[in-house]
């Protein structure tokens, strides 16, 4: 079994299996051992942990996870990678389960139940960038028992997750991530650490699940529908954005009255509201 995390052994495996990178699956494999060690450290993986890896690729980070965790479950969509993982790069580990599936279609709650008795797991992944947001939101919204998610994402996306109102990157993703977790950018990773090189710089962000959300809201789903509508048309006033949202059925006067009670201007834009203010607004709308 070849130890991955360097260009030589990565190329050898790719050639042995005549593997062609699939752009549609966002395949950029890590080839830097230092970065891999730092990701494992940032995630705080230890022998008590059950870890879910999304997109193991040829198993580079999976090898590090298998060495450091009690149990690893890796979900990979590309069936061409499965023989490489099973017969070669992960063949000597007995603490790995490989699932050939689309992570967006997998019942992660069932995996956590089966592999960790329903106790919180850690998610560690070098994510396919084209579906970063649905993966993160899917994990949070389906209330998977989670301790943390430590993931490589596009650098701009990592920044978007951490910012607050008044910045151009502030949006529905920032609010959703911050409602569920504490985001911390752990490191930036240059394109030269991947094969093939992506066109963007990357960053590793750790999302540590809040024990309790930082704000109380009666109807979480309604709050996120309001947030999504507010940022769908971010140059419009909040009142107009909500009024135009087909799935909300909101009355303009009711929204104006809520804003007045909250001491906010009738012409305020959604991008100026904090998470706490969106929660108050959602409660007004609900009632
Ligand atoms: N973890 C490997 C590494 O760090 O070298 C590979 C990371 S690569 C950026 C992303 C991986 O996710 C690829 O192996 C790709 O095939 C896989 N992938 C893409 N979409 C997926 C999906 N919907 N479900 C599961 N895996 C997916």
mmCIF file of C-alpha atoms and ligand atoms in Angstrom:
data_model
loop_
_atom_site.group_PDB
_atom_site.id
_atom_site.type_symbol
_atom_site.label_atom_id
_atom_site.label_comp_id
_atom_site.label_asym_id
_atom_site.label_seq_id
_atom_site.Cartn_x
_atom_site.Cartn_y
_atom_site.Cartn_z
ATOM 1 C CA UNK A 1 0.000 0.000 0.000
ATOM 2 C CA UNK A 2 1.452 3.324 -1.099
ATOM 3 C CA UNK A 3 1.510 6.209 1.377
ATOM 4 C CA UNK A 4 -0.156 9.135 -0.350
ATOM 5 C CA UNK A 5 0.176 12.879 0.232
ATOM 6 C CA UNK A 6 3.044 13.382 -2.212
ATOM 7 C CA UNK A 7 3.192 13.849 -5.999
ATOM 8 C CA UNK A 8 5.226 10.689 -6.764
ATOM 9 C CA UNK A 9 2.884 8.140 -5.152
ATOM 10 C CA UNK A 10 -0.215 10.018 -6.337
ATOM 11 C CA UNK A 11 0.965 9.874 -9.960
ATOM 12 C CA UNK A 12 1.920 6.187 -9.563
ATOM 13 C CA UNK A 13 -1.617 5.294 -8.369
ATOM 14 C CA UNK A 14 -3.289 7.377 -11.074
ATOM 15 C CA UNK A 15 -1.188 5.662 -13.759
ATOM 16 C CA UNK A 16 -1.613 2.175 -12.321
ATOM 17 C CA UNK A 17 -5.406 2.507 -12.560
ATOM 18 C CA UNK A 18 -5.385 4.642 -15.707
ATOM 19 C CA UNK A 19 -7.494 7.189 -13.810
ATOM 20 C CA UNK A 20 -8.760 10.340 -15.544
ATOM 21 C CA UNK A 21 -9.799 13.320 -13.406
ATOM 22 C CA UNK A 22 -13.492 14.176 -13.628
ATOM 23 C CA UNK A 23 -13.994 17.924 -13.617
ATOM 24 C CA UNK A 24 -17.723 17.469 -12.979
ATOM 25 C CA UNK A 25 -16.901 15.880 -9.601
ATOM 26 C CA UNK A 26 -14.510 18.668 -8.532
ATOM 27 C CA UNK A 27 -11.533 16.299 -8.355
ATOM 28 C CA UNK A 28 -8.406 18.017 -7.033
ATOM 29 C CA UNK A 29 -6.349 15.653 -4.895
ATOM 30 C CA UNK A 30 -4.099 16.813 -2.072
ATOM 31 C CA UNK A 31 -0.383 16.136 -2.565
ATOM 32 C CA UNK A 32 1.107 17.911 0.459
ATOM 33 C CA UNK A 33 1.787 15.911 3.637
ATOM 34 C CA UNK A 34 2.181 19.029 5.798
ATOM 35 C CA UNK A 35 -1.253 20.326 4.872
ATOM 36 C CA UNK A 36 -2.772 16.900 5.516
ATOM 37 C CA UNK A 37 -1.212 16.690 8.981
ATOM 38 C CA UNK A 38 -2.416 20.207 9.751
ATOM 39 C CA UNK A 39 -5.982 19.365 8.693
ATOM 40 C CA UNK A 40 -6.045 16.329 11.013
ATOM 41 C CA UNK A 41 -4.705 18.515 13.827
ATOM 42 C CA UNK A 42 -7.195 21.330 13.100
ATOM 43 C CA UNK A 43 -10.045 18.815 13.183
ATOM 44 C CA UNK A 44 -8.720 17.439 16.493
ATOM 45 C CA UNK A 45 -9.182 13.856 15.303
ATOM 46 C CA UNK A 46 -8.312 11.214 17.904
ATOM 47 C CA UNK A 47 -8.849 7.519 18.627
ATOM 48 C CA UNK A 48 -12.265 8.121 20.239
ATOM 49 C CA UNK A 49 -13.655 9.627 17.047
ATOM 50 C CA UNK A 50 -15.924 8.384 14.327
ATOM 51 C CA UNK A 51 -15.199 10.521 11.258
ATOM 52 C CA UNK A 52 -17.211 10.993 8.089
ATOM 53 C CA UNK A 53 -15.118 11.896 5.057
ATOM 54 C CA UNK A 54 -16.930 13.277 2.032
ATOM 55 C CA UNK A 55 -15.138 12.515 -1.239
ATOM 56 C CA UNK A 56 -12.045 10.454 -0.336
ATOM 57 C CA UNK A 57 -10.709 10.574 -3.926
ATOM 58 C CA UNK A 58 -7.820 8.078 -4.081
ATOM 59 C CA UNK A 59 -7.792 7.955 -0.267
ATOM 60 C CA UNK A 60 -5.100 10.506 0.518
ATOM 61 C CA UNK A 61 -6.676 12.165 3.543
ATOM 62 C CA UNK A 62 -8.476 8.909 4.368
ATOM 63 C CA UNK A 63 -5.112 7.277 5.172
ATOM 64 C CA UNK A 64 -4.394 10.045 7.694
ATOM 65 C CA UNK A 65 -7.902 9.722 9.137
ATOM 66 C CA UNK A 66 -7.637 5.914 9.471
ATOM 67 C CA UNK A 67 -4.330 6.310 11.320
ATOM 68 C CA UNK A 68 -5.770 8.836 13.779
ATOM 69 C CA UNK A 69 -9.482 8.012 14.257
ATOM 70 C CA UNK A 70 -11.291 4.997 15.729
ATOM 71 C CA UNK A 71 -13.640 4.610 12.784
ATOM 72 C CA UNK A 72 -13.872 6.278 9.360
ATOM 73 C CA UNK A 73 -16.765 6.287 6.892
ATOM 74 C CA UNK A 74 -15.890 7.626 3.432
ATOM 75 C CA UNK A 75 -18.596 8.486 0.881
ATOM 76 C CA UNK A 76 -17.348 8.726 -2.718
ATOM 77 C CA UNK A 77 -19.565 9.337 -5.755
ATOM 78 C CA UNK A 78 -17.096 8.239 -8.471
ATOM 79 C CA UNK A 79 -17.290 4.450 -8.924
ATOM 80 C CA UNK A 80 -13.922 4.411 -10.735
ATOM 81 C CA UNK A 81 -12.239 5.344 -7.439
ATOM 82 C CA UNK A 82 -13.744 2.502 -5.409
ATOM 83 C CA UNK A 83 -11.355 -0.288 -6.575
ATOM 84 C CA UNK A 84 -8.383 2.011 -5.927
ATOM 85 C CA UNK A 85 -9.583 2.579 -2.358
ATOM 86 C CA UNK A 86 -10.621 -1.016 -1.652
ATOM 87 C CA UNK A 87 -7.812 -2.925 -3.317
ATOM 88 C CA UNK A 88 -4.972 -0.530 -2.863
ATOM 89 C CA UNK A 89 -4.700 2.663 -0.842
ATOM 90 C CA UNK A 90 -6.995 1.689 2.064
ATOM 91 C CA UNK A 91 -6.659 -2.100 1.881
ATOM 92 C CA UNK A 92 -4.605 -2.416 5.055
ATOM 93 C CA UNK A 93 -7.058 -0.559 7.337
ATOM 94 C CA UNK A 94 -9.810 -2.359 9.214
ATOM 95 C CA UNK A 95 -11.472 0.798 10.541
ATOM 96 C CA UNK A 96 -12.788 2.095 7.187
ATOM 97 C CA UNK A 97 -16.184 1.751 5.508
ATOM 98 C CA UNK A 98 -16.347 2.908 1.890
ATOM 99 C CA UNK A 99 -19.730 3.899 0.485
ATOM 100 C CA UNK A 100 -20.104 4.506 -3.265
ATOM 101 C CA UNK A 101 -22.855 7.144 -3.200
ATOM 102 C CA UNK A 102 -23.688 10.792 -3.719
ATOM 103 C CA UNK A 103 -23.338 12.426 -0.280
ATOM 104 C CA UNK A 104 -26.477 14.463 -0.980
ATOM 105 C CA UNK A 105 -28.467 11.213 -1.221
ATOM 106 C CA UNK A 106 -26.980 9.366 1.739
ATOM 107 C CA UNK A 107 -28.844 9.072 5.041
ATOM 108 C CA UNK A 108 -26.043 10.420 7.248
ATOM 109 C CA UNK A 109 -28.218 10.096 10.364
ATOM 110 C CA UNK A 110 -28.421 6.331 9.743
ATOM 111 C CA UNK A 111 -24.617 6.132 9.382
ATOM 112 C CA UNK A 112 -24.128 7.970 12.681
ATOM 113 C CA UNK A 113 -26.608 5.648 14.352
ATOM 114 C CA UNK A 114 -24.923 2.516 13.010
ATOM 115 C CA UNK A 115 -21.280 3.517 13.408
ATOM 116 C CA UNK A 116 -21.341 5.740 16.484
ATOM 117 C CA UNK A 117 -24.509 4.759 18.364
ATOM 118 C CA UNK A 118 -26.059 8.141 17.466
ATOM 119 C CA UNK A 119 -23.298 10.098 19.246
ATOM 120 C CA UNK A 120 -21.845 13.173 17.483
ATOM 121 C CA UNK A 121 -19.316 12.517 14.722
ATOM 122 C CA UNK A 122 -16.675 14.735 13.142
ATOM 123 C CA UNK A 123 -16.854 15.531 9.453
ATOM 124 C CA UNK A 124 -13.533 16.103 7.692
ATOM 125 C CA UNK A 125 -13.343 16.721 3.955
ATOM 126 C CA UNK A 126 -11.610 18.336 1.044
ATOM 127 C CA UNK A 127 -14.926 19.222 -0.525
ATOM 128 C CA UNK A 128 -15.954 19.200 -4.150
ATOM 129 C CA UNK A 129 -16.383 22.983 -4.486
ATOM 130 C CA UNK A 130 -19.389 22.820 -6.809
ATOM 131 C CA UNK A 131 -21.631 21.544 -4.012
ATOM 132 C CA UNK A 132 -20.053 23.049 -0.874
ATOM 133 C CA UNK A 133 -23.176 24.926 0.243
ATOM 134 C CA UNK A 134 -25.736 22.104 -0.228
ATOM 135 C CA UNK A 135 -23.422 19.684 1.609
ATOM 136 C CA UNK A 136 -22.965 21.963 4.631
ATOM 137 C CA UNK A 137 -26.597 23.020 4.768
ATOM 138 C CA UNK A 138 -27.754 19.423 4.306
ATOM 139 C CA UNK A 139 -25.699 18.293 7.316
ATOM 140 C CA UNK A 140 -26.971 21.105 9.525
ATOM 141 C CA UNK A 141 -30.612 21.125 8.446
ATOM 142 C CA UNK A 142 -31.035 17.372 8.767
ATOM 143 C CA UNK A 143 -29.796 17.704 12.361
ATOM 144 C CA UNK A 144 -27.073 15.079 11.995
ATOM 145 C CA UNK A 145 -25.371 14.604 15.404
ATOM 146 C CA UNK A 146 -22.178 16.562 14.756
ATOM 147 C CA UNK A 147 -19.305 17.795 16.843
ATOM 148 C CA UNK A 148 -17.563 19.707 14.072
ATOM 149 C CA UNK A 149 -17.099 20.000 10.323
ATOM 150 C CA UNK A 150 -13.513 20.688 9.218
ATOM 151 C CA UNK A 151 -13.450 21.280 5.495
ATOM 152 C CA UNK A 152 -11.356 22.585 2.657
ATOM 153 C CA UNK A 153 -13.385 25.060 0.631
ATOM 154 C CA UNK A 154 -12.747 27.879 -1.815
ATOM 155 C CA UNK A 155 -11.070 30.722 0.111
ATOM 156 C CA UNK A 156 -13.871 33.196 -0.702
ATOM 157 C CA UNK A 157 -16.482 30.748 0.581
ATOM 158 C CA UNK A 158 -14.599 30.355 3.877
ATOM 159 C CA UNK A 159 -14.622 34.149 4.231
ATOM 160 C CA UNK A 160 -18.347 34.300 3.452
ATOM 161 C CA UNK A 161 -19.051 31.912 6.319
ATOM 162 C CA UNK A 162 -17.372 34.108 8.930
ATOM 163 C CA UNK A 163 -18.495 37.666 8.114
ATOM 164 C CA UNK A 164 -21.247 39.775 9.664
ATOM 165 C CA UNK A 165 -23.592 42.544 8.400
ATOM 166 C CA UNK A 166 -22.139 45.466 6.480
ATOM 167 C CA UNK A 167 -19.694 43.432 4.367
ATOM 168 C CA UNK A 168 -20.228 42.488 0.736
ATOM 169 C CA UNK A 169 -19.693 38.788 1.450
ATOM 170 C CA UNK A 170 -22.404 38.647 4.124
ATOM 171 C CA UNK A 171 -25.287 36.479 2.983
ATOM 172 C CA UNK A 172 -27.582 33.534 3.601
ATOM 173 C CA UNK A 173 -24.603 31.160 3.983
ATOM 174 C CA UNK A 174 -22.976 33.348 6.692
ATOM 175 C CA UNK A 175 -26.213 33.439 8.670
ATOM 176 C CA UNK A 176 -26.941 29.740 8.331
ATOM 177 C CA UNK A 177 -23.418 28.688 9.313
ATOM 178 C CA UNK A 178 -23.345 31.079 12.274
ATOM 179 C CA UNK A 179 -26.756 29.919 13.492
ATOM 180 C CA UNK A 180 -25.546 26.336 13.718
ATOM 181 C CA UNK A 181 -21.823 26.676 14.425
ATOM 182 C CA UNK A 182 -18.789 28.753 15.339
ATOM 183 C CA UNK A 183 -16.705 29.235 12.155
ATOM 184 C CA UNK A 184 -12.901 29.527 12.329
ATOM 185 C CA UNK A 185 -10.584 29.711 9.326
ATOM 186 C CA UNK A 186 -7.683 27.417 10.260
ATOM 187 C CA UNK A 187 -5.345 27.879 7.269
ATOM 188 C CA UNK A 188 -5.172 28.970 3.672
ATOM 189 C CA UNK A 189 -3.948 26.454 1.125
ATOM 190 C CA UNK A 190 -2.276 27.427 -2.163
ATOM 191 C CA UNK A 191 -3.312 25.809 -5.457
ATOM 192 C CA UNK A 192 0.125 24.137 -5.688
ATOM 193 C CA UNK A 193 -0.885 21.662 -2.943
ATOM 194 C CA UNK A 194 -3.365 19.930 -5.274
ATOM 195 C CA UNK A 195 -3.259 17.756 -8.372
ATOM 196 C CA UNK A 196 -4.524 19.035 -10.731
ATOM 197 C CA UNK A 197 -4.128 22.642 -9.544
ATOM 198 C CA UNK A 198 -7.487 24.393 -9.036
ATOM 199 C CA UNK A 199 -7.968 27.928 -10.410
ATOM 200 C CA UNK A 200 -8.730 29.296 -6.961
ATOM 201 C CA UNK A 201 -7.029 29.446 -3.593
ATOM 202 C CA UNK A 202 -8.491 27.323 -0.835
ATOM 203 C CA UNK A 203 -8.903 27.491 2.913
ATOM 204 C CA UNK A 204 -9.653 25.045 5.689
ATOM 205 C CA UNK A 205 -12.514 26.178 7.900
ATOM 206 C CA UNK A 206 -13.669 24.503 11.097
ATOM 207 C CA UNK A 207 -17.337 24.774 12.027
ATOM 208 C CA UNK A 208 -17.826 23.786 15.662
ATOM 209 C CA UNK A 209 -21.480 22.990 16.293
ATOM 210 C CA UNK A 210 -23.153 25.228 18.905
ATOM 211 C CA UNK A 211 -24.656 23.314 21.781
ATOM 212 C CA UNK A 212 -27.565 25.755 21.605
ATOM 213 C CA UNK A 213 -28.147 28.206 18.736
ATOM 214 C CA UNK A 214 -27.012 31.760 19.637
ATOM 215 C CA UNK A 215 -30.550 33.094 19.016
ATOM 216 C CA UNK A 216 -33.996 31.728 19.842
ATOM 217 C CA UNK A 217 -36.570 31.512 17.057
ATOM 218 C CA UNK A 218 -39.974 29.843 17.021
ATOM 219 C CA UNK A 219 -39.804 28.587 13.430
ATOM 220 C CA UNK A 220 -36.282 27.930 12.128
ATOM 221 C CA UNK A 221 -37.517 27.052 8.640
ATOM 222 C CA UNK A 222 -39.500 30.269 8.318
ATOM 223 C CA UNK A 223 -36.474 32.312 9.464
ATOM 224 C CA UNK A 224 -34.290 30.731 6.778
ATOM 225 C CA UNK A 225 -36.971 31.282 4.116
ATOM 226 C CA UNK A 226 -37.002 34.965 5.110
ATOM 227 C CA UNK A 227 -33.190 35.094 5.038
ATOM 228 C CA UNK A 228 -33.018 33.463 1.608
ATOM 229 C CA UNK A 229 -35.651 35.857 0.246
ATOM 230 C CA UNK A 230 -33.825 38.860 1.751
ATOM 231 C CA UNK A 231 -30.569 37.980 -0.027
ATOM 232 C CA UNK A 232 -32.134 36.768 -3.281
ATOM 233 C CA UNK A 233 -32.579 40.376 -4.268
ATOM 234 C CA UNK A 234 -29.946 41.986 -2.077
ATOM 235 C CA UNK A 235 -30.091 45.423 -3.746
ATOM 236 C CA UNK A 236 -33.826 45.730 -2.977
ATOM 237 C CA UNK A 237 -35.247 46.863 0.348
ATOM 238 C CA UNK A 238 -36.097 44.068 2.762
ATOM 239 C CA UNK A 239 -39.791 44.915 2.502
ATOM 240 C CA UNK A 240 -39.797 44.558 -1.293
ATOM 241 C CA UNK A 241 -37.675 41.402 -1.268
ATOM 242 C CA UNK A 242 -40.029 39.704 1.183
ATOM 243 C CA UNK A 243 -43.078 40.981 -0.658
ATOM 244 C CA UNK A 244 -41.743 39.469 -3.913
ATOM 245 C CA UNK A 245 -40.956 36.079 -2.388
ATOM 246 C CA UNK A 246 -43.495 33.619 -3.771
ATOM 247 C CA UNK A 247 -43.132 31.083 -0.947
ATOM 248 C CA UNK A 248 -43.645 33.537 1.927
ATOM 249 C CA UNK A 249 -47.116 35.058 1.276
ATOM 250 C CA UNK A 250 -46.208 38.120 3.337
ATOM 251 C CA UNK A 251 -48.254 41.239 3.572
ATOM 252 C CA UNK A 252 -46.229 44.427 3.016
ATOM 253 C CA UNK A 253 -47.991 46.295 5.823
ATOM 254 C CA UNK A 254 -47.286 43.516 8.303
ATOM 255 C CA UNK A 255 -43.546 43.579 7.460
ATOM 256 C CA UNK A 256 -43.472 47.384 7.736
ATOM 257 C CA UNK A 257 -45.181 47.185 11.123
ATOM 258 C CA UNK A 258 -42.680 44.577 12.316
ATOM 259 C CA UNK A 259 -39.725 46.716 11.198
ATOM 260 C CA UNK A 260 -41.181 49.751 12.991
ATOM 261 C CA UNK A 261 -41.643 47.793 16.214
ATOM 262 C CA UNK A 262 -38.039 46.612 15.901
ATOM 263 C CA UNK A 263 -36.857 50.216 15.484
ATOM 264 C CA UNK A 264 -35.632 49.575 11.921
ATOM 265 C CA UNK A 265 -36.059 51.829 8.893
ATOM 266 C CA UNK A 266 -38.744 50.963 6.329
ATOM 267 C CA UNK A 267 -36.067 51.137 3.608
ATOM 268 C CA UNK A 268 -33.509 48.880 5.285
ATOM 269 C CA UNK A 269 -31.926 46.126 3.200
ATOM 270 C CA UNK A 270 -31.643 42.544 4.374
ATOM 271 C CA UNK A 271 -27.843 42.757 4.301
ATOM 272 C CA UNK A 272 -27.970 45.180 7.273
ATOM 273 C CA UNK A 273 -29.776 42.794 9.636
ATOM 274 C CA UNK A 274 -28.026 40.607 12.199
ATOM 275 C CA UNK A 275 -28.987 36.992 12.880
ATOM 276 C CA UNK A 276 -30.743 38.120 16.076
ATOM 277 C CA UNK A 277 -32.808 40.654 14.094
ATOM 278 C CA UNK A 278 -33.817 38.041 11.507
ATOM 279 C CA UNK A 279 -34.948 35.816 14.395
ATOM 280 C CA UNK A 280 -37.100 38.607 15.879
ATOM 281 C CA UNK A 281 -38.545 39.398 12.444
ATOM 282 C CA UNK A 282 -39.397 35.704 11.875
ATOM 283 C CA UNK A 283 -41.212 35.587 15.231
ATOM 284 C CA UNK A 284 -43.226 38.704 14.296
ATOM 285 C CA UNK A 285 -44.177 37.153 10.961
ATOM 286 C CA UNK A 286 -45.085 33.862 12.624
ATOM 287 C CA UNK A 287 -47.416 35.568 15.060
HETATM 288 N N1 LIG B 1 -10.200 13.820 -0.382
HETATM 289 C C1 LIG B 1 -9.420 13.755 -1.599
HETATM 290 C C2 LIG B 1 -8.164 14.559 -1.419
HETATM 291 O O1 LIG B 1 -8.140 15.417 -0.535
HETATM 292 O O2 LIG B 1 -7.206 14.346 -2.166
HETATM 293 C C3 LIG B 1 -10.223 14.207 -2.828
HETATM 294 C C4 LIG B 1 -10.845 15.597 -2.737
HETATM 295 S S1 LIG B 1 -11.595 16.148 -4.238
HETATM 296 C C5 LIG B 1 -11.524 17.901 -4.007
HETATM 297 C C6 LIG B 1 -13.326 15.882 -4.003
HETATM 298 C C7 LIG B 1 -13.797 14.431 -4.024
HETATM 299 O O3 LIG B 1 -15.209 14.396 -3.810
HETATM 300 C C8 LIG B 1 -13.562 13.690 -5.330
HETATM 301 O O4 LIG B 1 -13.015 12.427 -5.076
HETATM 302 C C9 LIG B 1 -14.958 13.548 -5.960
HETATM 303 O O5 LIG B 1 -15.093 12.432 -6.792
HETATM 304 C C10 LIG B 1 -15.822 13.468 -4.704
HETATM 305 N N2 LIG B 1 -17.217 13.908 -4.897
HETATM 306 C C11 LIG B 1 -17.694 14.863 -5.734
HETATM 307 N N3 LIG B 1 -19.014 15.003 -5.613
HETATM 308 C C12 LIG B 1 -19.412 14.119 -4.654
HETATM 309 C C13 LIG B 1 -20.674 13.781 -4.073
HETATM 310 N N4 LIG B 1 -21.802 14.380 -4.467
HETATM 311 N N5 LIG B 1 -20.710 12.822 -3.131
HETATM 312 C C14 LIG B 1 -19.574 12.189 -2.732
HETATM 313 N N6 LIG B 1 -18.349 12.469 -3.245
HETATM 314 C C15 LIG B 1 -18.267 13.414 -4.183
#
